[in-house]
GROMACS .gro file of C-alpha atoms in nm:
model
  421
    1MET     CA    1  -2.930  18.060  24.119
    2LYS     CA    2  -3.129  18.247  24.384
    3TYR     CA    3  -2.987  18.584  24.284
    4MET     CA    4  -3.123  18.885  24.100
    5ALA     CA    5  -2.831  18.861  23.856
    6THR     CA    6  -2.954  18.530  23.712
    7TYR     CA    7  -3.307  18.665  23.672
    8ASP     CA    8  -3.181  18.982  23.505
    9LEU     CA    9  -2.948  18.778  23.283
   10MET     CA   10  -3.246  18.593  23.137
   11GLU     CA   11  -3.433  18.918  23.087
   12THR     CA   12  -3.125  19.068  22.923
   13ALA     CA   13  -3.103  18.774  22.682
   14ARG     CA   14  -3.472  18.809  22.597
   15ASN     CA   15  -3.439  19.184  22.548
   16THR     CA   16  -3.132  19.140  22.331
   17ASN     CA   17  -3.305  18.889  22.105
   18GLU     CA   18  -3.602  19.121  22.069
   19TRP     CA   19  -3.364  19.406  21.978
   20MET     CA   20  -3.172  19.188  21.729
   21GLY     CA   21  -3.500  19.091  21.562
   22ALA     CA   22  -3.613  19.452  21.538
   23THR     CA   23  -3.274  19.558  21.401
   24ALA     CA   24  -3.265  19.282  21.139
   25ARG     CA   25  -3.620  19.363  21.028
   26ALA     CA   26  -3.546  19.735  21.000
   27MET     CA   27  -3.208  19.701  20.829
   28ALA     CA   28  -3.323  19.445  20.573
   29SER     CA   29  -3.634  19.648  20.491
   30TYR     CA   30  -3.458  19.964  20.366
   31PRO     CA   31  -3.601  20.065  20.027
   32MET     CA   32  -3.257  20.080  19.863
   33PHE     CA   33  -3.216  19.706  19.918
   34ALA     CA   34  -3.519  19.644  19.696
   35MET     CA   35  -3.287  19.691  19.395
   36THR     CA   36  -3.102  19.373  19.482
   37MET     CA   37  -3.231  19.030  19.383
   38SER     CA   38  -3.090  18.843  19.681
   39PRO     CA   39  -3.358  18.638  19.865
   40MET     CA   40  -3.149  18.662  20.181
   41LEU     CA   41  -3.270  19.016  20.245
   42ALA     CA   42  -3.635  18.908  20.248
   43LEU     CA   43  -3.549  18.612  20.470
   44THR     CA   44  -3.350  18.835  20.707
   45ALA     CA   45  -3.638  19.080  20.737
   46ALA     CA   46  -3.880  18.792  20.792
   47TRP     CA   47  -3.656  18.635  21.055
   48GLY     CA   48  -3.634  18.971  21.229
   49GLU     CA   49  -4.011  19.023  21.227
   50VAL     CA   50  -4.085  18.678  21.369
   51THR     CA   51  -3.804  18.702  21.626
   52GLU     CA   52  -3.901  19.050  21.747
   53ARG     CA   53  -4.267  18.954  21.787
   54SER     CA   54  -4.186  18.627  21.964
   55PHE     CA   55  -3.953  18.772  22.227
   56ALA     CA   56  -4.170  19.080  22.283
   57ARG     CA   57  -4.470  18.859  22.366
   58MET     CA   58  -4.282  18.688  22.650
   59VAL     CA   59  -4.329  18.983  22.886
   60ALA     CA   60  -4.672  19.107  22.777
   61LYS     CA   61  -4.997  18.994  22.936
   62PRO     CA   62  -5.242  18.910  22.655
   63ASP     CA   63  -5.580  19.076  22.639
   64TRP     CA   64  -5.890  18.859  22.666
   65GLY     CA   65  -6.013  19.001  22.336
   66ILE     CA   66  -6.373  18.889  22.397
   67ARG     CA   67  -6.574  19.191  22.285
   68SER     CA   68  -6.925  19.054  22.238
   69VAL     CA   69  -7.140  18.745  22.230
   70VAL     CA   70  -7.442  18.671  22.013
   71GLY     CA   71  -7.763  18.634  22.212
   72LYS     CA   72  -8.050  18.397  22.145
   73ASP     CA   73  -8.232  18.686  21.975
   74GLY     CA   74  -7.949  18.714  21.720
   75THR     CA   75  -7.820  19.050  21.844
   76ASP     CA   76  -7.470  19.121  21.975
   77HIS     CA   77  -7.426  19.175  22.346
   78LEU     CA   78  -7.111  19.354  22.463
   79VAL     CA   79  -6.896  19.175  22.721
   80ASP     CA   80  -6.731  19.351  23.016
   81VAL     CA   81  -6.458  19.185  23.222
   82LEU     CA   82  -6.529  19.289  23.580
   83PRO     CA   83  -6.349  19.204  23.906
   84VAL     CA   84  -6.561  19.027  24.167
   85VAL     CA   85  -6.299  18.945  24.430
   86GLU     CA   86  -5.955  19.104  24.422
   87LYS     CA   87  -5.660  18.956  24.610
   88PRO     CA   88  -5.283  19.013  24.587
   89PHE     CA   89  -5.201  18.689  24.403
   90GLY     CA   90  -5.518  18.641  24.201
   91SER     CA   91  -5.862  18.780  24.133
   92LEU     CA   92  -6.202  18.640  24.051
   93ILE     CA   93  -6.331  18.804  23.734
   94HIS     CA   94  -6.673  18.796  23.570
   95PHE     CA   95  -6.749  18.809  23.199
   96SER     CA   96  -7.056  19.026  23.230
   97VAL     CA   97  -7.279  19.022  22.922
   98ARG     CA   98  -7.478  19.341  22.880
   99ARG     CA   99  -7.854  19.334  22.827
  100ARG     CA  100  -7.878  18.960  22.886
  101GLU     CA  101  -8.112  18.787  23.126
  102PRO     CA  102  -7.948  18.585  23.408
  103MET     CA  103  -7.831  18.248  23.279
  104ALA     CA  104  -7.936  17.917  23.431
  105ARG     CA  105  -7.580  17.791  23.431
  106LYS     CA  106  -7.324  17.978  23.642
  107VAL     CA  107  -6.973  17.846  23.578
  108LEU     CA  108  -6.646  17.908  23.764
  109LEU     CA  109  -6.357  17.824  23.534
  110VAL     CA  110  -6.043  17.760  23.740
  111ALA     CA  111  -5.748  17.854  23.520
  112PRO     CA  112  -5.404  17.693  23.559
  113MET     CA  113  -5.124  17.875  23.732
  114SER     CA  114  -4.843  17.687  23.561
  115GLY     CA  115  -4.654  17.955  23.375
  116HIS     CA  116  -4.924  18.098  23.149
  117TYR     CA  117  -5.189  18.362  23.212
  118ALA     CA  118  -5.555  18.273  23.251
  119THR     CA  119  -5.605  18.403  22.895
  120LEU     CA  120  -5.480  18.061  22.783
  121LEU     CA  121  -5.847  17.967  22.834
  122ARG     CA  122  -5.976  18.241  22.604
  123SER     CA  123  -6.133  17.999  22.356
  124THR     CA  124  -6.279  17.796  22.643
  125VAL     CA  125  -6.443  18.107  22.785
  126SER     CA  126  -6.569  18.211  22.440
  127SER     CA  127  -6.730  17.873  22.384
  128LEU     CA  128  -6.907  17.878  22.722
  129LEU     CA  129  -7.030  18.238  22.716
  130PRO     CA  130  -7.333  18.186  22.487
  131ASP     CA  131  -7.477  17.932  22.730
  132CYS     CA  132  -7.332  18.021  23.071
  133ASP     CA  133  -7.261  18.301  23.310
  134VAL     CA  134  -6.880  18.268  23.327
  135TYR     CA  135  -6.638  18.352  23.607
  136VAL     CA  136  -6.261  18.290  23.586
  137THR     CA  137  -5.970  18.283  23.830
  138ASP     CA  138  -5.721  18.542  23.701
  139TRP     CA  139  -5.385  18.464  23.863
  140HIS     CA  140  -5.132  18.748  23.888
  141ASN     CA  141  -4.771  18.751  23.774
  142ALA     CA  142  -4.551  18.702  24.082
  143ARG     CA  143  -4.288  18.943  23.950
  144ASP     CA  144  -4.541  19.227  23.989
  145ILE     CA  145  -4.639  19.145  24.349
  146PRO     CA  146  -4.436  19.324  24.621
  147VAL     CA  147  -4.257  19.109  24.878
  148SER     CA  148  -4.470  19.282  25.143
  149ALA     CA  149  -4.772  19.085  25.015
  150GLY     CA  150  -4.625  18.774  25.179
  151LYS     CA  151  -4.604  18.414  25.061
  152PHE     CA  152  -4.830  18.214  24.833
  153ASP     CA  153  -4.814  17.833  24.830
  154ILE     CA  154  -5.058  17.556  24.743
  155GLU     CA  155  -5.243  17.595  25.073
  156ASP     CA  156  -5.295  17.965  25.004
  157TYR     CA  157  -5.404  17.877  24.650
  158THR     CA  158  -5.661  17.632  24.789
  159LEU     CA  159  -5.795  17.891  25.032
  160TYR     CA  160  -5.825  18.142  24.747
  161LEU     CA  161  -6.047  17.892  24.565
  162VAL     CA  162  -6.252  17.843  24.883
  163ASP     CA  163  -6.308  18.219  24.906
  164PHE     CA  164  -6.401  18.241  24.537
  165MET     CA  165  -6.656  17.960  24.572
  166ARG     CA  166  -6.806  18.119  24.880
  167ALA     CA  167  -6.836  18.451  24.699
  168LEU     CA  168  -7.031  18.291  24.413
  169GLY     CA  169  -7.264  18.078  24.624
  170PRO     CA  170  -7.378  17.715  24.605
  171ASP     CA  171  -7.539  17.738  24.259
  172ILE     CA  172  -7.199  17.744  24.092
  173HIS     CA  173  -7.061  17.476  23.860
  174VAL     CA  174  -6.682  17.452  23.880
  175ILE     CA  175  -6.459  17.348  23.591
  176ALA     CA  176  -6.088  17.305  23.676
  177VAL     CA  177  -5.840  17.276  23.390
  178CYS     CA  178  -5.509  17.089  23.430
  179GLN     CA  179  -5.286  17.207  23.719
  180PRO     CA  180  -5.563  17.329  23.955
  181ALA     CA  181  -5.763  17.003  23.939
  182PRO     CA  182  -5.619  16.846  24.258
  183LEU     CA  183  -5.635  17.173  24.454
  184THR     CA  184  -5.988  17.245  24.333
  185LEU     CA  185  -6.087  16.898  24.452
  186ALA     CA  186  -5.921  16.978  24.786
  187ALA     CA  187  -6.099  17.316  24.809
  188THR     CA  188  -6.434  17.145  24.751
  189ALA     CA  189  -6.353  16.889  25.019
  190TYR     CA  190  -6.250  17.171  25.254
  191LEU     CA  191  -6.591  17.332  25.207
  192ALA     CA  192  -6.761  16.997  25.258
  193GLY     CA  193  -6.605  16.979  25.603
  194GLU     CA  194  -6.608  17.344  25.706
  195ASP     CA  195  -6.897  17.507  25.520
  196PRO     CA  196  -7.116  17.248  25.341
  197SER     CA  197  -7.373  17.506  25.229
  198ALA     CA  198  -7.106  17.678  25.014
  199GLN     CA  199  -7.019  17.370  24.808
  200PRO     CA  200  -7.068  17.393  24.430
  201ARG     CA  201  -7.331  17.182  24.257
  202THR     CA  202  -7.089  17.014  24.018
  203LEU     CA  203  -6.715  16.979  23.978
  204THR     CA  204  -6.555  16.896  23.643
  205LEU     CA  205  -6.185  16.809  23.647
  206ILE     CA  206  -6.011  16.828  23.308
  207GLY     CA  207  -5.670  16.672  23.253
  208GLY     CA  208  -5.535  16.728  23.603
  209PRO     CA  209  -5.274  16.534  23.804
  210ILE     CA  210  -5.489  16.401  24.087
  211ASP     CA  211  -5.261  16.099  24.109
  212PRO     CA  212  -4.942  16.164  23.909
  213ASP     CA  213  -4.819  15.810  23.976
  214ALA     CA  214  -5.120  15.657  23.800
  215ALA     CA  215  -4.953  15.707  23.459
  216ALA     CA  216  -4.597  15.813  23.386
  217THR     CA  217  -4.511  16.116  23.171
  218ASP     CA  218  -4.197  16.324  23.120
  219VAL     CA  219  -4.332  16.557  23.389
  220THR     CA  220  -4.373  16.282  23.651
  221ASP     CA  221  -4.040  16.122  23.559
  222PHE     CA  222  -3.865  16.455  23.613
  223GLY     CA  223  -4.041  16.496  23.947
  224ARG     CA  224  -3.917  16.158  24.066
  225ARG     CA  225  -3.557  16.205  23.952
  226ILE     CA  226  -3.479  16.548  24.093
  227THR     CA  227  -3.443  16.624  24.463
  228MET     CA  228  -3.607  16.927  24.617
  229GLY     CA  229  -3.266  17.078  24.691
  230GLN     CA  230  -3.161  17.040  24.329
  231LEU     CA  231  -3.491  17.183  24.207
  232GLU     CA  232  -3.462  17.486  24.432
  233GLN     CA  233  -3.109  17.555  24.309
  234LEU     CA  234  -3.196  17.506  23.941
  235ALA     CA  235  -3.537  17.669  23.918
  236VAL     CA  236  -3.569  17.943  24.179
  237GLN     CA  237  -3.451  18.298  24.110
  238ARG     CA  238  -3.501  18.638  24.267
  239VAL     CA  239  -3.694  18.906  24.076
  240GLY     CA  240  -3.477  19.194  23.958
  241PHE     CA  241  -3.520  19.563  24.029
  242LYS     CA  242  -3.712  19.626  23.706
  243TYR     CA  243  -4.037  19.493  23.853
  244LYS     CA  244  -4.254  19.567  24.157
  245GLY     CA  245  -4.179  19.225  24.302
  246ALA     CA  246  -3.806  19.299  24.327
  247GLY     CA  247  -3.644  19.052  24.565
  248ARG     CA  248  -3.930  18.797  24.557
  249LEU     CA  249  -3.822  18.436  24.504
  250VAL     CA  250  -3.995  18.298  24.194
  251TYR     CA  251  -3.994  18.022  23.938
  252PRO     CA  252  -3.951  18.243  23.628
  253GLY     CA  253  -4.193  18.211  23.340
  254LEU     CA  254  -3.902  18.227  23.095
  255LEU     CA  255  -3.753  17.918  23.256
  256GLN     CA  256  -4.087  17.739  23.239
  257LEU     CA  257  -4.123  17.837  22.874
  258GLN     CA  258  -3.786  17.683  22.802
  259SER     CA  259  -3.912  17.358  22.954
  260PHE     CA  260  -4.236  17.372  22.754
  261ILE     CA  261  -4.052  17.421  22.425
  262SER     CA  262  -3.789  17.154  22.495
  263MET     CA  263  -4.063  16.892  22.532
  264ASN     CA  264  -4.163  16.940  22.166
  265LEU     CA  265  -3.856  17.113  22.027
  266GLU     CA  266  -3.874  16.979  21.671
  267ARG     CA  267  -4.237  17.079  21.634
  268HIS     CA  268  -4.169  17.435  21.752
  269GLN     CA  269  -3.860  17.470  21.532
  270LYS     CA  270  -4.063  17.360  21.230
  271ALA     CA  271  -4.346  17.601  21.317
  272PHE     CA  272  -4.111  17.900  21.338
  273SER     CA  273  -3.914  17.814  21.023
  274GLU     CA  274  -4.239  17.779  20.829
  275GLN     CA  275  -4.365  18.111  20.967
  276ILE     CA  276  -4.045  18.285  20.857
  277MET     CA  277  -4.097  18.154  20.504
  278ARG     CA  278  -4.461  18.270  20.505
  279VAL     CA  279  -4.358  18.618  20.617
  280ALA     CA  280  -4.085  18.633  20.351
  281GLN     CA  281  -4.339  18.534  20.084
  282GLY     CA  282  -4.599  18.783  20.207
  283GLU     CA  283  -4.842  18.507  20.308
  284ALA     CA  284  -4.851  18.575  20.685
  285SER     CA  285  -5.087  18.808  20.868
  286ASP     CA  286  -5.105  18.966  21.210
  287HIS     CA  287  -5.367  18.720  21.337
  288ASP     CA  288  -5.287  18.406  21.139
  289ALA     CA  289  -5.290  18.064  21.305
  290HIS     CA  290  -4.924  18.082  21.403
  291ASN     CA  291  -4.950  18.424  21.569
  292ARG     CA  292  -5.279  18.344  21.741
  293PHE     CA  293  -5.123  18.039  21.904
  294TYR     CA  294  -4.776  18.170  21.986
  295ASP     CA  295  -4.889  18.514  22.103
  296GLU     CA  296  -5.056  18.323  22.387
  297TYR     CA  297  -4.812  18.036  22.425
  298LEU     CA  298  -4.506  18.261  22.458
  299ALA     CA  299  -4.670  18.498  22.707
  300VAL     CA  300  -4.549  18.358  23.038
  301MET     CA  301  -4.574  18.463  23.401
  302ASP     CA  302  -4.365  18.395  23.709
  303MET     CA  303  -4.490  18.174  23.992
  304THR     CA  304  -4.391  18.225  24.354
  305ALA     CA  305  -4.112  17.988  24.451
  306GLU     CA  306  -4.311  17.848  24.741
  307PHE     CA  307  -4.606  17.764  24.516
  308TYR     CA  308  -4.390  17.588  24.258
  309LEU     CA  309  -4.182  17.395  24.513
  310SER     CA  310  -4.480  17.294  24.727
  311THR     CA  311  -4.664  17.172  24.416
  312VAL     CA  312  -4.375  16.947  24.316
  313GLU     CA  313  -4.313  16.821  24.667
  314ARG     CA  314  -4.667  16.772  24.795
  315ILE     CA  315  -4.864  16.687  24.479
  316PHE     CA  316  -4.605  16.499  24.272
  317LYS     CA  317  -4.348  16.360  24.516
  318ASN     CA  318  -4.554  16.297  24.828
  319GLY     CA  319  -4.887  16.242  24.650
  320GLU     CA  320  -5.082  16.407  24.932
  321ILE     CA  321  -5.399  16.448  24.724
  322ALA     CA  322  -5.376  16.095  24.581
  323LYS     CA  323  -5.333  15.953  24.933
  324ASN     CA  324  -5.602  16.179  25.080
  325GLU     CA  325  -5.347  16.328  25.322
  326PHE     CA  326  -5.360  16.693  25.217
  327VAL     CA  327  -5.357  16.952  25.497
  328VAL     CA  328  -5.474  17.314  25.466
  329ALA     CA  329  -5.417  17.570  25.740
  330GLY     CA  330  -5.349  17.290  25.990
  331LYS     CA  331  -5.667  17.099  25.902
  332LYS     CA  332  -5.667  16.766  25.721
  333VAL     CA  333  -5.885  16.777  25.412
  334ASP     CA  334  -6.094  16.461  25.371
  335ILE     CA  335  -6.196  16.413  25.008
  336GLY     CA  336  -6.436  16.144  25.126
  337ALA     CA  337  -6.637  16.421  25.295
  338ILE     CA  338  -6.774  16.523  24.954
  339THR     CA  339  -7.118  16.364  24.945
  340GLN     CA  340  -7.334  16.607  24.746
  341VAL     CA  341  -7.121  16.754  24.466
  342ALA     CA  342  -7.145  16.569  24.135
  343VAL     CA  343  -6.794  16.510  23.995
  344LYS     CA  344  -6.688  16.442  23.637
  345THR     CA  345  -6.336  16.379  23.508
  346VAL     CA  346  -6.219  16.438  23.150
  347GLU     CA  347  -5.897  16.298  23.003
  348GLY     CA  348  -5.732  16.297  22.662
  349GLU     CA  349  -5.613  15.970  22.515
  350LYS     CA  350  -5.288  16.128  22.391
  351ASP     CA  351  -5.232  16.374  22.675
  352ASP     CA  352  -4.856  16.383  22.740
  353ILE     CA  353  -4.883  16.627  23.033
  354SER     CA  354  -5.147  16.456  23.250
  355ALA     CA  355  -5.175  16.108  23.102
  356PRO     CA  356  -5.499  15.906  23.117
  357GLY     CA  357  -5.542  15.762  23.463
  358GLN     CA  358  -5.411  16.062  23.655
  359CYS     CA  359  -5.736  16.258  23.659
  360VAL     CA  360  -5.993  15.978  23.681
  361ALA     CA  361  -5.818  15.871  24.003
  362ALA     CA  362  -6.027  16.139  24.174
  363LEU     CA  363  -6.336  15.920  24.157
  364LYS     CA  364  -6.176  15.652  24.376
  365LEU     CA  365  -6.107  15.910  24.644
  366LEU     CA  366  -6.472  16.015  24.657
  367THR     CA  367  -6.571  15.735  24.892
  368GLY     CA  368  -6.870  15.927  25.030
  369LEU     CA  369  -7.017  16.014  24.690
  370PRO     CA  370  -7.271  15.780  24.530
  371ASP     CA  371  -7.182  15.637  24.190
  372SER     CA  372  -7.481  15.817  24.039
  373LYS     CA  373  -7.297  16.145  24.099
  374LYS     CA  374  -6.970  16.029  23.941
  375ALA     CA  375  -6.883  16.041  23.571
  376SER     CA  376  -6.573  16.016  23.356
  377HIS     CA  377  -6.484  16.063  22.992
  378LEU     CA  378  -6.177  15.965  22.789
  379GLU     CA  379  -6.156  16.161  22.464
  380PRO     CA  380  -6.012  15.948  22.180
  381GLY     CA  381  -5.711  16.094  22.002
  382ALA     CA  382  -5.706  16.416  22.206
  383GLY     CA  383  -5.392  16.578  22.346
  384HIS     CA  384  -5.364  16.801  22.650
  385TYR     CA  385  -5.459  17.129  22.483
  386GLY     CA  386  -5.738  16.974  22.280
  387ILE     CA  387  -5.945  16.864  22.579
  388PHE     CA  388  -6.011  17.219  22.698
  389ALA     CA  389  -5.954  17.448  22.400
  390GLY     CA  390  -5.917  17.247  22.081
  391LYS     CA  391  -6.144  17.064  21.841
  392SER     CA  392  -6.220  16.788  22.092
  393TRP     CA  393  -6.346  17.045  22.343
  394ARG     CA  394  -6.560  17.232  22.091
  395LEU     CA  395  -6.723  16.934  21.923
  396ASN     CA  396  -6.754  16.677  22.199
  397ILE     CA  397  -6.634  16.760  22.548
  398ARG     CA  398  -6.811  17.094  22.587
  399PRO     CA  399  -7.157  16.947  22.514
  400LEU     CA  400  -7.084  16.658  22.751
  401VAL     CA  401  -6.985  16.896  23.031
  402LEU     CA  402  -7.294  17.114  22.980
  403ASN     CA  403  -7.515  16.805  22.980
  404PHE     CA  404  -7.350  16.692  23.303
  405ILE     CA  405  -7.420  17.034  23.456
  406ASP     CA  406  -7.783  17.019  23.347
  407ALA     CA  407  -7.830  16.665  23.476
  408ASN     CA  408  -7.715  16.775  23.820
  409SER     CA  409  -7.904  17.104  23.839
  410PRO     CA  410  -8.236  17.149  24.021
  411LYS     CA  411  -8.419  17.221  23.696
  412LYS     CA  412  -8.335  17.202  23.332
  413PRO     CA  413  -8.215  17.535  23.184
  414VAL     CA  414  -8.450  17.689  22.937
  415ILE     CA  415  -8.162  17.831  22.729
  416ALA     CA  416  -8.071  17.609  22.437
  417LEU     CA  417  -7.714  17.515  22.359
  418ALA     CA  418  -7.544  17.740  22.108
  419SER     CA  419  -7.394  17.569  21.808
  420SER     CA  420  -7.016  17.523  21.818
  421ASN     CA  421  -6.787  17.484  21.518
   0.00000   0.00000   0.00000
């Protein structure tokens, strides 16, 4: 499948579905059809509207949409998204709040690079902004990166995190969500060995596969069954001429999206059929719950082939992080070298992506860290999304994480926690 034709075939199918949706919506919406009493016309127009929007979102990078934040004085403060460090495969961005005094808590939110943009953490960022100075890793879509920029695998990813942490200084509190948890742990350990003064104060790992073998999921089962040769043939494609990254080998976002949807196919089918009925009955809106979720969920990005394949091979198959055998740039990273950074793990009881046990395994690897600097939390009834952006995050996990940050800071912040609904 490592040909441009297969990549362009998927894009052609997406484009065709978007066109079919737009055509159905336009044709069924002609005023002359209003004289008929057939409900099929309204349903056809509704199907077209939902289909067009869904397939159009698959190639559009969502906007952060965070315009302002309410300050402790009750006034609105505008938010600017500013680049701090810019690199070919990802940038460090800062949510700069105008007219606000420096915050006691400075947080680096490490976003996943697993098929979605960093904007997947929009609600997480919004909930932290009233109480923290927030920085986020903004990973770039591989299809837009020229081949001349070189490779990007999990070692490069880890070194990017090292550079981001160094740029922000030792007063930073790092929160890694899902996929980057093991590599963020490795980046912290790398700093512990190479540049101890640049280590963050705290590290919070949320729902990440530190030890994938600790608890089986569909993801880990798939990783065990398939060989690397099979995976390369099935998953890797070459970017077509439409994009700047023409010729780059990638794991396409559209292919990843297909995998995401297949894991909960019935739920997604029900959600779309219900949305079509709401549109037909005039009960849907541009920013209703369905569109808010799927506008983000369907917006996917390509990963470099070397990053995807090295993640599967080294994190899931070989368990290099779990066995403390990870190597970066020819140097073995010893997780036991972390002796000063307070580490907390967060898991969801019903997480079907990174099941309970996978993330908390990090604490056993921290042999040089005293127990007083280790913490863990298992959120009852929470799924994967809920532990970083859902109700569980807003009502319970977020306050716990901020309290953990405060408990391991030199002095207690004077800024009170903002209420969260």
